[in-house]
PDB file of C-alpha atoms in Angstrom:
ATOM      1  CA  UNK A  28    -163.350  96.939-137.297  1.00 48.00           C
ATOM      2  CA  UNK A  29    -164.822  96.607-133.564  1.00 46.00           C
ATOM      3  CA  UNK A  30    -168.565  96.139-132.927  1.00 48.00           C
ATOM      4  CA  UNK A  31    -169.219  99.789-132.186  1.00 47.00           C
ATOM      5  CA  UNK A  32    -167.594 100.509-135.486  1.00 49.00           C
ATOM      6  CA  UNK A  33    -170.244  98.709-137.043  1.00 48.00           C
ATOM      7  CA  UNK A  34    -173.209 100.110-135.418  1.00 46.00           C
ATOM      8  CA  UNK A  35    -175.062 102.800-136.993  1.00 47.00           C
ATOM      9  CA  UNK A  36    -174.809 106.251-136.005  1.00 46.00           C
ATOM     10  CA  UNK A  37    -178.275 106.839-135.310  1.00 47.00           C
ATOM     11  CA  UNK A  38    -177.806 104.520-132.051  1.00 46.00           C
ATOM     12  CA  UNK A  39    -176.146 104.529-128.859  1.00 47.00           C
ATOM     13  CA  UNK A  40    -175.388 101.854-126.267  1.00 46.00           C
ATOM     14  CA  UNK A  41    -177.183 102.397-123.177  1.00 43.00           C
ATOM     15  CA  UNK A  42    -175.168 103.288-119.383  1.00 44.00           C
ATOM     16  CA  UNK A  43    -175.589 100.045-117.235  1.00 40.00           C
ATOM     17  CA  UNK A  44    -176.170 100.919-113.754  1.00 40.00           C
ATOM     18  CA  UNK A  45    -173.838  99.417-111.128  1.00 44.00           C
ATOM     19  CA  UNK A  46    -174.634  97.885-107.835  1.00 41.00           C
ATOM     20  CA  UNK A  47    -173.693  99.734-104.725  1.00 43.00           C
ATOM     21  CA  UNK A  48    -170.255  98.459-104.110  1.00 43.00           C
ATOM     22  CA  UNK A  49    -170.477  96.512-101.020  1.00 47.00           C
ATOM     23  CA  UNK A  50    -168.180  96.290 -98.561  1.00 42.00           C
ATOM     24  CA  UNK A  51    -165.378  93.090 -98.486  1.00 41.00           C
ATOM     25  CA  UNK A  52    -167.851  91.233 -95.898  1.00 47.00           C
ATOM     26  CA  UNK A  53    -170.778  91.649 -97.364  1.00 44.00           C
ATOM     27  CA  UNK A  54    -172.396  93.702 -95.002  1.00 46.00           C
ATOM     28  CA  UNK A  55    -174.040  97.276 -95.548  1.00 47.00           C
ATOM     29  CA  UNK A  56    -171.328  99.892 -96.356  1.00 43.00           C
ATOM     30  CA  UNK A  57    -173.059 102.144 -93.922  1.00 43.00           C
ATOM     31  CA  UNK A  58    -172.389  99.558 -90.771  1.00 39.00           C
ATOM     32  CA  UNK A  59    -168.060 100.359 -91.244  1.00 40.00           C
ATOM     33  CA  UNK A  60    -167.914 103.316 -90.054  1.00 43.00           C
ATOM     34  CA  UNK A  61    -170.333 102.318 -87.069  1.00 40.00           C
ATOM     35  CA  UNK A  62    -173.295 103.975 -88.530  1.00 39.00           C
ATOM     36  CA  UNK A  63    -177.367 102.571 -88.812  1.00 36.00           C
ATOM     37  CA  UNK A  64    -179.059 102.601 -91.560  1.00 40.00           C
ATOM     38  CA  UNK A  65    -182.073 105.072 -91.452  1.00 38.00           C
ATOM     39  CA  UNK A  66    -185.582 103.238 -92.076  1.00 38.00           C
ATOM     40  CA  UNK A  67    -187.656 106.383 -92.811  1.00 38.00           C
ATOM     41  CA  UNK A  68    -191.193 106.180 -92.044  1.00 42.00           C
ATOM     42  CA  UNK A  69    -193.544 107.905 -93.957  1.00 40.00           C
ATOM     43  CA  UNK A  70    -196.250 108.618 -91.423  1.00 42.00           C
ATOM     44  CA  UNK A  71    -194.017 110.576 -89.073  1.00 41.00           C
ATOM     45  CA  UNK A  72    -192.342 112.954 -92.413  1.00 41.00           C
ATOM     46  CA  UNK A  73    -195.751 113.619 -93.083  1.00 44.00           C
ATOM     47  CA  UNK A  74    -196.841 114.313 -89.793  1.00 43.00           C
ATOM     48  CA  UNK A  75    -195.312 117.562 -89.358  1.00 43.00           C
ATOM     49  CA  UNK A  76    -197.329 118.953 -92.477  1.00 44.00           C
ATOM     50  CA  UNK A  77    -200.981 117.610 -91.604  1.00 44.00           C
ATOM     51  CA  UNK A  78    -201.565 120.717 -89.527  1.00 48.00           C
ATOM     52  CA  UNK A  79    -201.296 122.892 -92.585  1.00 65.00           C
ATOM     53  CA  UNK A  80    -203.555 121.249 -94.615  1.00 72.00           C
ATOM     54  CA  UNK A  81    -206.565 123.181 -95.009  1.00 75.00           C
ATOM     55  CA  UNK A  82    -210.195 122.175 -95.646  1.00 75.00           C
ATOM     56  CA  UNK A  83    -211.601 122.407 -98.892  1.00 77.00           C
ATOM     57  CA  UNK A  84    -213.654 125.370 -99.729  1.00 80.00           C
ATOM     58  CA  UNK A  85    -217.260 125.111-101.071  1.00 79.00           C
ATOM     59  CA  UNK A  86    -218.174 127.053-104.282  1.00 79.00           C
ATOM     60  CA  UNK A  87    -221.649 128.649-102.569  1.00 80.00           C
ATOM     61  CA  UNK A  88    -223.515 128.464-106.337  1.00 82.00           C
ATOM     62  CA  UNK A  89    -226.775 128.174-104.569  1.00 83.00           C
ATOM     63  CA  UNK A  90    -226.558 131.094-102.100  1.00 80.00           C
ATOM     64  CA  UNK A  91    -224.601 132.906-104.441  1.00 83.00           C
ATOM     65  CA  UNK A  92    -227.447 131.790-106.844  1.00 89.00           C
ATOM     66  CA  UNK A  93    -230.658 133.014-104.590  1.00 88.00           C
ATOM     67  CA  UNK A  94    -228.818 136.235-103.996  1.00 86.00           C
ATOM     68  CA  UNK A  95    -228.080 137.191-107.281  1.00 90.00           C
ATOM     69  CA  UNK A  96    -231.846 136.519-108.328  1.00 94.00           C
ATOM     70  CA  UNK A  97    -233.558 138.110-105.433  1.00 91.00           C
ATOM     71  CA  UNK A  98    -231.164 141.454-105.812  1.00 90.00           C
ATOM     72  CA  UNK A  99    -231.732 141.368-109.768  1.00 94.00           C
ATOM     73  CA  UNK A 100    -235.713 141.044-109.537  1.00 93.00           C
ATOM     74  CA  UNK A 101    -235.715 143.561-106.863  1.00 90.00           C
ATOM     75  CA  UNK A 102    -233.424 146.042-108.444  1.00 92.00           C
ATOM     76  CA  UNK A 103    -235.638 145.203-111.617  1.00 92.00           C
ATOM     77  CA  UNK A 104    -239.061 145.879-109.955  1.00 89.00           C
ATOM     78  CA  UNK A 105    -237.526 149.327-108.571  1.00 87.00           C
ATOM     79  CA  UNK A 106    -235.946 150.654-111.917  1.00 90.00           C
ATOM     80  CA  UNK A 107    -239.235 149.652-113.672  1.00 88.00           C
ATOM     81  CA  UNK A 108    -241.366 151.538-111.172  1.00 86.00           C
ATOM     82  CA  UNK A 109    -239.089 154.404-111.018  1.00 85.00           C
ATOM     83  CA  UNK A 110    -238.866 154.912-114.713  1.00 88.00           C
ATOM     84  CA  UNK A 111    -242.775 154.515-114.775  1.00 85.00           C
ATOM     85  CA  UNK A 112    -243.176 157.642-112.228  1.00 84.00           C
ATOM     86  CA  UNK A 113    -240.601 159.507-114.326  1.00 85.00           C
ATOM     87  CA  UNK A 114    -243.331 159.173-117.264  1.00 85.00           C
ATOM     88  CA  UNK A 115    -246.145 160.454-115.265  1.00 84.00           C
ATOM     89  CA  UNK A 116    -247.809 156.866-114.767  1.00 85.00           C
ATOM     90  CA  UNK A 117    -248.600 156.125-111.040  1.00 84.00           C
ATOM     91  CA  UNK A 118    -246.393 154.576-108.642  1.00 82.00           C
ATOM     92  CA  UNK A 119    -247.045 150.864-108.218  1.00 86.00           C
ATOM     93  CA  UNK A 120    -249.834 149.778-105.471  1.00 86.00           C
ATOM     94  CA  UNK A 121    -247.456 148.041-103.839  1.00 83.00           C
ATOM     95  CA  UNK A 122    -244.643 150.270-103.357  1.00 82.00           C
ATOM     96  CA  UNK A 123    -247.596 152.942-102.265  1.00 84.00           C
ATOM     97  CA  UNK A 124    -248.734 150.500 -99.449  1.00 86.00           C
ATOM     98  CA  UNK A 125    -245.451 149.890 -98.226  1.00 80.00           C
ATOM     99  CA  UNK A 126    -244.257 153.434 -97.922  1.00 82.00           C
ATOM    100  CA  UNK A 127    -247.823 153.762 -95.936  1.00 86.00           C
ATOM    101  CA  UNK A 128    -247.148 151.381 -93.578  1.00 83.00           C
ATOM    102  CA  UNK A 129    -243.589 152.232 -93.170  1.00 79.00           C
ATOM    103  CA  UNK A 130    -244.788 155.711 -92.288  1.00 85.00           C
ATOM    104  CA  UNK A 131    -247.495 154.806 -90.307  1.00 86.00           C
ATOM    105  CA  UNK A 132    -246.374 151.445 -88.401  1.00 84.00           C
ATOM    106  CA  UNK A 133    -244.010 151.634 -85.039  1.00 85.00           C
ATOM    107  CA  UNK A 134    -240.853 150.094 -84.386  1.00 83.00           C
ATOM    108  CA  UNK A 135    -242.402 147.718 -81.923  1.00 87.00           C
ATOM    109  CA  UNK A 136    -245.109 146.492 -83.925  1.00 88.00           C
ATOM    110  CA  UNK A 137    -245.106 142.750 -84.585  1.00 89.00           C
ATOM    111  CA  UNK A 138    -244.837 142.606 -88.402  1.00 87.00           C
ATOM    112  CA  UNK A 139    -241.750 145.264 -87.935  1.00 87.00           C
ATOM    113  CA  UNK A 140    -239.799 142.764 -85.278  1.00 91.00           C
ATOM    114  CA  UNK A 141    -240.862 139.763 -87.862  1.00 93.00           C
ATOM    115  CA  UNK A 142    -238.898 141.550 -90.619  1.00 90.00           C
ATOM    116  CA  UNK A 143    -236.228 142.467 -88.944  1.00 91.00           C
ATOM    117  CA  UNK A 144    -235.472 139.120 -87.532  1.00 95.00           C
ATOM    118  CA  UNK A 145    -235.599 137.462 -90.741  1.00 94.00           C
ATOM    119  CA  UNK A 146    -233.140 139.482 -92.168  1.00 92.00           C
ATOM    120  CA  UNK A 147    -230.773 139.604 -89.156  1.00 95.00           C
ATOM    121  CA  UNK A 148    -231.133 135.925 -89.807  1.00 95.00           C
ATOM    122  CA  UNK A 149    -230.780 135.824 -93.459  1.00 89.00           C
ATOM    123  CA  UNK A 150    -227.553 138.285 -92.597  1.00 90.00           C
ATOM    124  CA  UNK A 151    -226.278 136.227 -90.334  1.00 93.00           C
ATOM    125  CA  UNK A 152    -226.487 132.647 -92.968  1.00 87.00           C
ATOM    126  CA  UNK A 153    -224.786 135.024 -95.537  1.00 85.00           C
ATOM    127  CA  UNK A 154    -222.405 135.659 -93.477  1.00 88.00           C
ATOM    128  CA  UNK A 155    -221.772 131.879 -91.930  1.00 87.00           C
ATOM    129  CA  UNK A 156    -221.600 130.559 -95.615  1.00 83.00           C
ATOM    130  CA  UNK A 157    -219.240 133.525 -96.685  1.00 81.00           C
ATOM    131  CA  UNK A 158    -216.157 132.940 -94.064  1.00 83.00           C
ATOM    132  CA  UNK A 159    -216.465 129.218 -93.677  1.00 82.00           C
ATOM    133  CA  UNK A 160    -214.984 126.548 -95.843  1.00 82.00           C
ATOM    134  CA  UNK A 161    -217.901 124.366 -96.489  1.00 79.00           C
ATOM    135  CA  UNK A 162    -218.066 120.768 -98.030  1.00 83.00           C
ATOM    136  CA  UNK A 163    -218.002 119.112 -95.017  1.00 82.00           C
ATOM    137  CA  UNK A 164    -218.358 115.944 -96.615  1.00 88.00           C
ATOM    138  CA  UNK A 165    -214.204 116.173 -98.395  1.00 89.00           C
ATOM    139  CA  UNK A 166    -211.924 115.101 -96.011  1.00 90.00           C
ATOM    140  CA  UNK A 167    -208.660 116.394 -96.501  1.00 89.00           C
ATOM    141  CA  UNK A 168    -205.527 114.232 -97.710  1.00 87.00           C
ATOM    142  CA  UNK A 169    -201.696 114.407 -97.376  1.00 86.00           C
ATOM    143  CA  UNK A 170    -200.200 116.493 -99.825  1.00 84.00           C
ATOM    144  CA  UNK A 171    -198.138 114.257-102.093  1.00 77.00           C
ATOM    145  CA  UNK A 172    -196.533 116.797-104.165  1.00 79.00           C
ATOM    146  CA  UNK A 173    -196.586 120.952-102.616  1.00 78.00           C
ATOM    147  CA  UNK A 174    -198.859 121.914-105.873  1.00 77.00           C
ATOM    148  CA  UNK A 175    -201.406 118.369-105.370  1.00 80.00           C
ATOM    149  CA  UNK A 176    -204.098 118.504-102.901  1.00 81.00           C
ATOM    150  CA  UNK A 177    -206.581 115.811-102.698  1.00 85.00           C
ATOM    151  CA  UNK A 178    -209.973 115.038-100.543  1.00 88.00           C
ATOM    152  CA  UNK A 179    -211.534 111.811 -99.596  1.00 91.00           C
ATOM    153  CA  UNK A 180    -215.127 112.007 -99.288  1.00 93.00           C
ATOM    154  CA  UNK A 181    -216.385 110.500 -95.882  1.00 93.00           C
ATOM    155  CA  UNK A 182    -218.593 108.224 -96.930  1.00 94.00           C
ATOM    156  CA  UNK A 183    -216.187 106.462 -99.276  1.00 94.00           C
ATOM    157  CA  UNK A 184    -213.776 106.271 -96.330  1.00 94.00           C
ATOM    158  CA  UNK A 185    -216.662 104.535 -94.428  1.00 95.00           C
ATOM    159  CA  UNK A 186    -217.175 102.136 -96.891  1.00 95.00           C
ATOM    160  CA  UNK A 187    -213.266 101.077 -97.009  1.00 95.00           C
ATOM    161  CA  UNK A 188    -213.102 100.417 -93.617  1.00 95.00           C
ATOM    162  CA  UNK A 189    -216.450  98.703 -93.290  1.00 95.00           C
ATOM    163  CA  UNK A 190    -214.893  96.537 -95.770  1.00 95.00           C
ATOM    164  CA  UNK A 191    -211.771  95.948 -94.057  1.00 95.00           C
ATOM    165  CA  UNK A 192    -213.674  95.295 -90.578  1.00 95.00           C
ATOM    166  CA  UNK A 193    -215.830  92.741 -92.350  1.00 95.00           C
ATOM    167  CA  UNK A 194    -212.428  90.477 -93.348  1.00 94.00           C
ATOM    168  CA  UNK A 195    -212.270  90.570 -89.020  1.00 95.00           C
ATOM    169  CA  UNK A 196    -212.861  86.483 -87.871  1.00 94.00           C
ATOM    170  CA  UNK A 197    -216.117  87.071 -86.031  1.00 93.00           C
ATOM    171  CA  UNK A 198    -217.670  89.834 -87.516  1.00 94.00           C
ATOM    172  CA  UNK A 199    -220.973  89.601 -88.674  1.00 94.00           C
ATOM    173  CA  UNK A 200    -222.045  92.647 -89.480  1.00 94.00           C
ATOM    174  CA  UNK A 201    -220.631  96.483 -89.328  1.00 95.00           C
ATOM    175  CA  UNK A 202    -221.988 100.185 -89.064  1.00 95.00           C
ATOM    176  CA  UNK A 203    -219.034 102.750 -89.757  1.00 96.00           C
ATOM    177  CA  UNK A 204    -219.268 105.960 -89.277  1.00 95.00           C
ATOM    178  CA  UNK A 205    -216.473 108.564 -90.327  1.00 95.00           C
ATOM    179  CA  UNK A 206    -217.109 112.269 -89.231  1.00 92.00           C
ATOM    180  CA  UNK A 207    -214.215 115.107 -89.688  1.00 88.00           C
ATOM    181  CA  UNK A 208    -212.640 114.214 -86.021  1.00 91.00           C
ATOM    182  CA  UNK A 209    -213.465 110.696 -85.570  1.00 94.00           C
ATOM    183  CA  UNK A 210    -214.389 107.343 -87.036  1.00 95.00           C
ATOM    184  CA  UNK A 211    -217.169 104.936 -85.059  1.00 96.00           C
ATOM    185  CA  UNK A 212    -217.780 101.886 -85.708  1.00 96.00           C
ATOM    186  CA  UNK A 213    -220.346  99.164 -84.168  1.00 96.00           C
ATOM    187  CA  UNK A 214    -219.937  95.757 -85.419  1.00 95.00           C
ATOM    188  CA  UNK A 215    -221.641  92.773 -84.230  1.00 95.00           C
ATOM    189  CA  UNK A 216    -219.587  89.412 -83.150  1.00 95.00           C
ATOM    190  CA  UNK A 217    -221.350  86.258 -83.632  1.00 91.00           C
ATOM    191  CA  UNK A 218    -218.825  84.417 -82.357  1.00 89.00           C
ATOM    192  CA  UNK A 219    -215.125  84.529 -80.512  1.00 91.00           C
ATOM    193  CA  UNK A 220    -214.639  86.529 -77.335  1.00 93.00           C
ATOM    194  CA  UNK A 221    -215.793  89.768 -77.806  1.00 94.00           C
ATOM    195  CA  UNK A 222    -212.324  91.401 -76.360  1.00 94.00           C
ATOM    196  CA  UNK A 223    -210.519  89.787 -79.162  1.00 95.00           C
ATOM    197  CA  UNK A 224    -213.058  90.706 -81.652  1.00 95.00           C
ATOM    198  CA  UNK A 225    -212.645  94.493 -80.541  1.00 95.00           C
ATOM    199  CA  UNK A 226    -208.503  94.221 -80.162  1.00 95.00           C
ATOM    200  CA  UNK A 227    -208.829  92.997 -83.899  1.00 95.00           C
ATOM    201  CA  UNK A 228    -211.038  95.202 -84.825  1.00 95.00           C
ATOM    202  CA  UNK A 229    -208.921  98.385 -83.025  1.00 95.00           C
ATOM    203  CA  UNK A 230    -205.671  96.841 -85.173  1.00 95.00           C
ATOM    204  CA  UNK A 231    -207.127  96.872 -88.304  1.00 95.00           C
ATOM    205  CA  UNK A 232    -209.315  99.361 -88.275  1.00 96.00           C
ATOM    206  CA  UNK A 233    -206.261 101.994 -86.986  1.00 95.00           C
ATOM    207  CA  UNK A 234    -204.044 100.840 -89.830  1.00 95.00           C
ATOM    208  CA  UNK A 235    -207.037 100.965 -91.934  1.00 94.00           C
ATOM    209  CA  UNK A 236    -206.781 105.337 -90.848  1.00 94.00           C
ATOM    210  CA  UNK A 237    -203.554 105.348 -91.596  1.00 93.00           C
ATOM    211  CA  UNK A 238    -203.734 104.329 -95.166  1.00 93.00           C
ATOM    212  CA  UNK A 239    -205.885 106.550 -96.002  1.00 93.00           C
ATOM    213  CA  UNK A 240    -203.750 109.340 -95.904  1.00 90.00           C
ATOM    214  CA  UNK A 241    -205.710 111.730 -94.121  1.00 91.00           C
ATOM    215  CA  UNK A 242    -204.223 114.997 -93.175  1.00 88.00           C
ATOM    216  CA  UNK A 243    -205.978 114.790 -89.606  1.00 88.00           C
ATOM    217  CA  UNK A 244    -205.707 111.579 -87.370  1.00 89.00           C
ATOM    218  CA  UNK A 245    -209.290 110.364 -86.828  1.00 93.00           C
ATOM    219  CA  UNK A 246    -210.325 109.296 -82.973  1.00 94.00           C
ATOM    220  CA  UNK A 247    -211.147 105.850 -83.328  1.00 95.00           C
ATOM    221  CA  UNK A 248    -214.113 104.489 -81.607  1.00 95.00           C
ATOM    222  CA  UNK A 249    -214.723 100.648 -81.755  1.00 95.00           C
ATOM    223  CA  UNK A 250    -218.050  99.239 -80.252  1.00 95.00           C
ATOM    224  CA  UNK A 251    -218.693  95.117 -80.302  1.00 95.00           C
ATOM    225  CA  UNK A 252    -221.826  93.570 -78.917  1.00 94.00           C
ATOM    226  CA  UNK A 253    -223.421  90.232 -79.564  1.00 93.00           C
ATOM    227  CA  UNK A 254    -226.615  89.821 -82.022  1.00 91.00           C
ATOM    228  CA  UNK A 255    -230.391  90.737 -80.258  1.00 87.00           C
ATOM    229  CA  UNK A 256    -231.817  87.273 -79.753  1.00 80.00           C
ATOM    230  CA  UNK A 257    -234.664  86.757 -81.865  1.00 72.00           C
TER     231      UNK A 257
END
């Protein structure tokens, strides 16, 4: 009886995976036929989908919020009133001075233009905050899978490459600034040339960008000065 007559049936040997078979002198299989192997960089795959990434979009609970309360008091206020006529009770003094003064004030009086203006502005925030994305704050990532999206917030992106411009020889101190479009940052050089400081500082920094994965290449600024004399 063999060994794998003796094992039990509840078991089974594992497949063993082979090695590429190589070619008879050594080299890559790929090279025989005249052919270069492919080193594919993930930057430039990715490249051609960072225009499609979209921003993230904000939830609007607090102008959604404000809204919603001012509509439901008014609304309340009116169907209270209303019902209170209906029952032979007088109108409200307040809705009685207001349709007095709508009745009796012109178009071009002060208080009139006041009103209005307010509400074209109020109209006009409503408006902004309903057809923009919001969260300004997210920056958007490369998708790593089509149904995964993912945001880096900019002020955790500042603080990673502050940190990485701080392991710069020279550096004494940096101020990093990430916005949606571009990255600044001023650092101060307390010693070395301040050229090589801000080359350094430019190499890092830019492969600092790109591992962060951003959907949208930030413009990076680098600024380098000496320490104020004291």
């Amino acid at each position: 009886m063999s060994d794998e007559d003796r094992e039990p049936s509840g078991t089974r040997r594992l497949p063993t995976l082979d090695k590429t078979p190589d070619t008879a002198d050594g080299s890559d299989p790929g090279a025989a036929d005249g052919s270069t192997p492919s080193t594919a960089d993930p930057t430039a795959t990715d490249s051609a989908g960072h225009d499609r990434v979209r921003r993230f979009w904000s939830a609007r609970r607090v102008p959604a919020a404000l809204v919603a309360l001012v509509l439901l008091a008014a609304a309340g206020l009116l169907l209270y009133d209303a019902a209170a006529v209906r029952a032979n009770r007088p109108a409200m003094a307040w809705r009685r001075r207001l349709a007095r003064e709508l009745a009796t004030r012109h178009l071009d009086n002060p208080w009139v233009l006041g009103a209005a203006a307010v509400a074209v502005v109020l109209g006009i925030w409503l408006f902004v905050a309903a057809v923009t994305p919001g969260l300004r704050q997210v920056l958007p990532m490369r998708p790593a899978a089509p149904d995964l999206r993912a945001g880096l917030d900019r002020a955790a992106a500042a603080l990673v490459l502050r940190d990485r411009a701080m392991e710069v020889a020279g550096v004494q101190s940096v101020r990093m600034k990430v916005g949606r479009r571009k990255a600044k940052a001023h650092a101060v050089a307390h010693f070395r040339e301040l050229d090589e400081v801000r080359a350094d500082l430019d190499t890092s920094l830019a492969e600092g960008l790109r591992q962060l994965g951003l959907a949208r290449e930030l413009r990076l600024t680098v600024d380098v000065r000496r320490p104020k004399k004291r």
